[in-house]
PDB file of C-alpha atoms in Angstrom:
ATOM      1  CA  MET A   1      -0.089   0.288  -0.097  1.00 43.00           C
ATOM      2  CA  VAL A   2       1.512   3.555  -0.866  1.00 41.00           C
ATOM      3  CA  ASP A   3       1.078   6.468   1.471  1.00 44.00           C
ATOM      4  CA  SER A   4      -0.201   9.192  -0.441  1.00 43.00           C
ATOM      5  CA  ALA A   5       0.723  11.804   2.141  1.00 46.00           C
ATOM      6  CA  ARG A   6       4.201  10.322   1.442  1.00 43.00           C
ATOM      7  CA  THR A   7       3.887  10.680  -2.268  1.00 42.00           C
ATOM      8  CA  VAL A   8       3.085  14.079  -2.434  1.00 46.00           C
ATOM      9  CA  GLU A   9       6.097  14.950   0.126  1.00 44.00           C
ATOM     10  CA  ALA A  10       8.459  13.085  -1.906  1.00 51.00           C
ATOM     11  CA  VAL A  11       7.788  14.763  -5.274  1.00 70.00           C
ATOM     12  CA  GLU A  12       6.095  18.284  -4.339  1.00 92.00           C
ATOM     13  CA  SER A  13       8.988  21.425  -3.210  1.00 95.00           C
ATOM     14  CA  TRP A  14       7.442  24.575  -2.417  1.00 97.00           C
ATOM     15  CA  GLY A  15       9.015  28.035  -2.749  1.00 96.00           C
ATOM     16  CA  PHE A  16       7.994  31.780  -2.829  1.00 97.00           C
ATOM     17  CA  ALA A  17       6.832  33.120  -5.784  1.00 94.00           C
ATOM     18  CA  GLY A  18       9.566  34.548  -7.840  1.00 89.00           C
ATOM     19  CA  ASP A  19      12.515  32.834  -5.602  1.00 89.00           C
ATOM     20  CA  ALA A  20      14.205  30.041  -7.224  1.00 84.00           C
ATOM     21  CA  VAL A  21      15.223  28.683  -3.554  1.00 89.00           C
ATOM     22  CA  ALA A  22      13.047  25.677  -2.351  1.00 94.00           C
ATOM     23  CA  VAL A  23      11.376  26.060   1.144  1.00 96.00           C
ATOM     24  CA  SER A  24      10.877  23.128   3.301  1.00 96.00           C
ATOM     25  CA  ALA A  25       8.360  22.818   5.984  1.00 96.00           C
ATOM     26  CA  ASP A  26      11.262  23.188   8.508  1.00 96.00           C
ATOM     27  CA  VAL A  27      11.594  26.972   7.963  1.00 97.00           C
ATOM     28  CA  VAL A  28       8.795  28.102   6.177  1.00 98.00           C
ATOM     29  CA  ALA A  29       7.071  29.656   9.713  1.00 98.00           C
ATOM     30  CA  GLU A  30      10.667  31.434  10.322  1.00 98.00           C
ATOM     31  CA  ALA A  31      10.403  32.689   6.733  1.00 97.00           C
ATOM     32  CA  LEU A  32       6.659  33.844   6.403  1.00 98.00           C
ATOM     33  CA  ARG A  33       7.250  35.513  10.319  1.00 98.00           C
ATOM     34  CA  ALA A  34      10.487  37.375   8.638  1.00 97.00           C
ATOM     35  CA  ARG A  35       8.414  38.600   5.820  1.00 96.00           C
ATOM     36  CA  ILE A  36       5.940  39.615   7.975  1.00 97.00           C
ATOM     37  CA  ALA A  37       8.050  41.660  10.253  1.00 97.00           C
ATOM     38  CA  ASP A  38       9.814  43.145   6.960  1.00 96.00           C
ATOM     39  CA  GLY A  39       6.058  44.162   6.089  1.00 95.00           C
ATOM     40  CA  LYS A  40       5.611  41.776   3.189  1.00 95.00           C
ATOM     41  CA  LEU A  41       2.180  40.574   4.261  1.00 97.00           C
ATOM     42  CA  GLU A  42       1.421  38.723   1.725  1.00 97.00           C
ATOM     43  CA  SER A  43       3.015  35.677   0.298  1.00 97.00           C
ATOM     44  CA  LEU A  44       2.859  33.563  -2.630  1.00 97.00           C
ATOM     45  CA  LEU A  45       4.189  29.829  -2.062  1.00 97.00           C
ATOM     46  CA  GLU A  46       4.205  27.632  -5.475  1.00 96.00           C
ATOM     47  CA  SER A  47       4.521  24.004  -5.787  1.00 96.00           C
ATOM     48  CA  SER A  48       6.274  22.043  -8.176  1.00 95.00           C
ATOM     49  CA  THR A  49       2.867  20.747  -9.214  1.00 95.00           C
ATOM     50  CA  GLY A  50       1.184  24.112 -10.163  1.00 95.00           C
ATOM     51  CA  ARG A  51      -0.777  24.342  -6.740  1.00 97.00           C
ATOM     52  CA  VAL A  52      -0.361  27.689  -4.926  1.00 97.00           C
ATOM     53  CA  LEU A  53      -0.401  28.314  -1.212  1.00 98.00           C
ATOM     54  CA  PHE A  54      -1.587  31.859  -0.421  1.00 97.00           C
ATOM     55  CA  VAL A  55      -1.071  33.343   2.623  1.00 98.00           C
ATOM     56  CA  VAL A  56      -1.962  37.074   3.636  1.00 98.00           C
ATOM     57  CA  SER A  57      -1.638  38.409   7.430  1.00 98.00           C
ATOM     58  CA  ASN A  58      -2.284  41.474   9.382  1.00 97.00           C
ATOM     59  CA  ALA A  59       0.450  40.316  11.556  1.00 97.00           C
ATOM     60  CA  GLU A  60      -2.208  38.646  14.165  1.00 97.00           C
ATOM     61  CA  ARG A  61      -4.450  36.721  11.920  1.00 98.00           C
ATOM     62  CA  ALA A  62      -3.691  35.083   8.366  1.00 98.00           C
ATOM     63  CA  MET A  63      -6.025  33.929   5.606  1.00 98.00           C
ATOM     64  CA  VAL A  64      -4.462  30.700   4.320  1.00 98.00           C
ATOM     65  CA  MET A  65      -6.220  29.223   0.560  1.00 98.00           C
ATOM     66  CA  LEU A  66      -4.819  26.431  -1.256  1.00 98.00           C
ATOM     67  CA  LEU A  67      -5.299  26.758  -4.628  1.00 97.00           C
ATOM     68  CA  GLU A  68      -4.499  23.470  -6.776  1.00 96.00           C
ATOM     69  CA  HIS A  69      -4.247  25.219 -10.133  1.00 92.00           C
ATOM     70  CA  PRO A  70      -5.243  28.528 -12.018  1.00 87.00           C
ATOM     71  CA  GLY A  71      -8.584  29.513 -11.623  1.00 91.00           C
ATOM     72  CA  ASP A  72      -9.074  27.123  -8.888  1.00 94.00           C
ATOM     73  CA  PRO A  73     -11.830  28.733  -6.333  1.00 93.00           C
ATOM     74  CA  GLY A  74      -9.878  26.830  -3.639  1.00 96.00           C
ATOM     75  CA  GLU A  75      -9.889  25.820  -0.187  1.00 97.00           C
ATOM     76  CA  HIS A  76      -9.264  27.512   2.972  1.00 98.00           C
ATOM     77  CA  ALA A  77      -8.372  27.382   6.768  1.00 98.00           C
ATOM     78  CA  THR A  78     -11.487  28.947   8.888  1.00 98.00           C
ATOM     79  CA  ASP A  79     -12.062  29.750  12.588  1.00 98.00           C
ATOM     80  CA  PRO A  80     -15.564  28.208  12.906  1.00 96.00           C
ATOM     81  CA  GLY A  81     -17.892  30.489  15.464  1.00 93.00           C
ATOM     82  CA  ALA A  82     -15.475  33.444  15.178  1.00 96.00           C
ATOM     83  CA  GLU A  83     -17.913  36.625  14.711  1.00 95.00           C
ATOM     84  CA  ASP A  84     -15.454  39.629  14.369  1.00 97.00           C
ATOM     85  CA  TRP A  85     -14.069  41.071  11.461  1.00 97.00           C
ATOM     86  CA  SER A  86     -10.427  42.134  10.830  1.00 97.00           C
ATOM     87  CA  ASP A  87      -8.714  44.875   8.556  1.00 97.00           C
ATOM     88  CA  GLY A  88      -4.818  45.638   7.667  1.00 96.00           C
ATOM     89  CA  PHE A  89      -4.595  42.612   5.151  1.00 97.00           C
ATOM     90  CA  VAL A  90      -2.302  44.501   2.437  1.00 95.00           C
ATOM     91  CA  LEU A  91      -1.817  42.619  -0.606  1.00 95.00           C
ATOM     92  CA  SER A  92       1.350  43.144  -2.509  1.00 93.00           C
ATOM     93  CA  ASN A  93      -0.654  45.761  -4.632  1.00 95.00           C
ATOM     94  CA  GLY A  94      -1.235  47.821  -1.702  1.00 94.00           C
ATOM     95  CA  GLN A  95      -4.859  46.671  -1.517  1.00 95.00           C
ATOM     96  CA  ALA A  96      -5.878  46.905   2.038  1.00 95.00           C
ATOM     97  CA  ASP A  97      -8.396  44.152   2.692  1.00 96.00           C
ATOM     98  CA  GLU A  98     -10.798  43.416   5.603  1.00 97.00           C
ATOM     99  CA  TYR A  99     -12.336  39.790   5.864  1.00 97.00           C
ATOM    100  CA  PRO A 100     -14.498  37.819   8.745  1.00 97.00           C
ATOM    101  CA  ASP A 101     -12.401  36.357  11.514  1.00 98.00           C
ATOM    102  CA  ALA A 102     -14.476  33.034  10.456  1.00 98.00           C
ATOM    103  CA  ASP A 103     -12.286  33.176   7.119  1.00 97.00           C
ATOM    104  CA  THR A 104      -9.235  33.522   8.566  1.00 98.00           C
ATOM    105  CA  VAL A 105      -7.040  32.057  11.401  1.00 98.00           C
ATOM    106  CA  PRO A 106      -4.735  33.317  14.352  1.00 98.00           C
ATOM    107  CA  LEU A 107      -1.221  33.679  12.780  1.00 98.00           C
ATOM    108  CA  ASP A 108       0.260  30.854  15.043  1.00 98.00           C
ATOM    109  CA  GLU A 109      -2.393  28.367  13.379  1.00 98.00           C
ATOM    110  CA  ALA A 110      -1.800  29.527  10.044  1.00 98.00           C
ATOM    111  CA  LEU A 111       1.917  29.076  10.273  1.00 98.00           C
ATOM    112  CA  ARG A 112       1.379  25.172  11.555  1.00 98.00           C
ATOM    113  CA  ILE A 113      -0.917  24.924   9.135  1.00 98.00           C
ATOM    114  CA  VAL A 114       1.401  25.997   6.155  1.00 98.00           C
ATOM    115  CA  ARG A 115       3.834  24.000   7.923  1.00 98.00           C
ATOM    116  CA  HIS A 116       1.693  20.705   7.697  1.00 97.00           C
ATOM    117  CA  ILE A 117       0.934  21.199   4.044  1.00 97.00           C
ATOM    118  CA  LEU A 118       4.666  21.699   2.725  1.00 97.00           C
ATOM    119  CA  ALA A 119       5.293  18.392   4.769  1.00 96.00           C
ATOM    120  CA  THR A 120       2.217  16.354   3.789  1.00 95.00           C
ATOM    121  CA  GLY A 121       0.543  18.115   0.994  1.00 95.00           C
ATOM    122  CA  ARG A 122      -2.473  18.460   2.890  1.00 96.00           C
ATOM    123  CA  PRO A 123      -4.061  20.787   5.852  1.00 97.00           C
ATOM    124  CA  PRO A 124      -3.914  18.982   9.228  1.00 97.00           C
ATOM    125  CA  ALA A 125      -6.553  17.054  10.123  1.00 97.00           C
ATOM    126  CA  ASP A 126      -7.935  18.626  13.295  1.00 97.00           C
ATOM    127  CA  ALA A 127      -7.477  22.446  11.266  1.00 97.00           C
ATOM    128  CA  ALA A 128     -10.978  23.607  10.164  1.00 97.00           C
ATOM    129  CA  TRP A 129     -11.166  24.118   6.435  1.00 97.00           C
ATOM    130  CA  VAL A 130     -13.710  24.758   4.110  1.00 96.00           C
ATOM    131  CA  VAL A 131     -13.518  23.889   0.238  1.00 95.00           C
ATOM    132  CA  ASP A 132     -14.487  26.549  -2.313  1.00 93.00           C
ATOM    133  CA  ARG A 133     -14.735  24.424  -5.205  1.00 90.00           C
TER     134      ARG A 133
END
């Protein structure tokens, strides 16, 4: 029997968009924290298989979206029961967005989810996750 998570991990590598250097699950949280500290609140991680992991933060919460291919509505991390809205999600084009907290997660949870996706190819089983397809 083949473990599909191991298969994805073995054939899929990730890197920040525009950067030829691969980033591993072991260092991605540190790299994202450094980008956020530098004011780069939007990050795109591209997979060698064509998938894209989009992370935009306001330094307290983050939206984490996984897209299988261009044009895919994707899937994203959620915070069920959260009722507030948060602002300060600044995209690379300068646009500042506001999102319902239910569609974002605390930054530490976002980093845990991103690490797991890079390590296994999928979100953690215990993460709240919605498929938008």
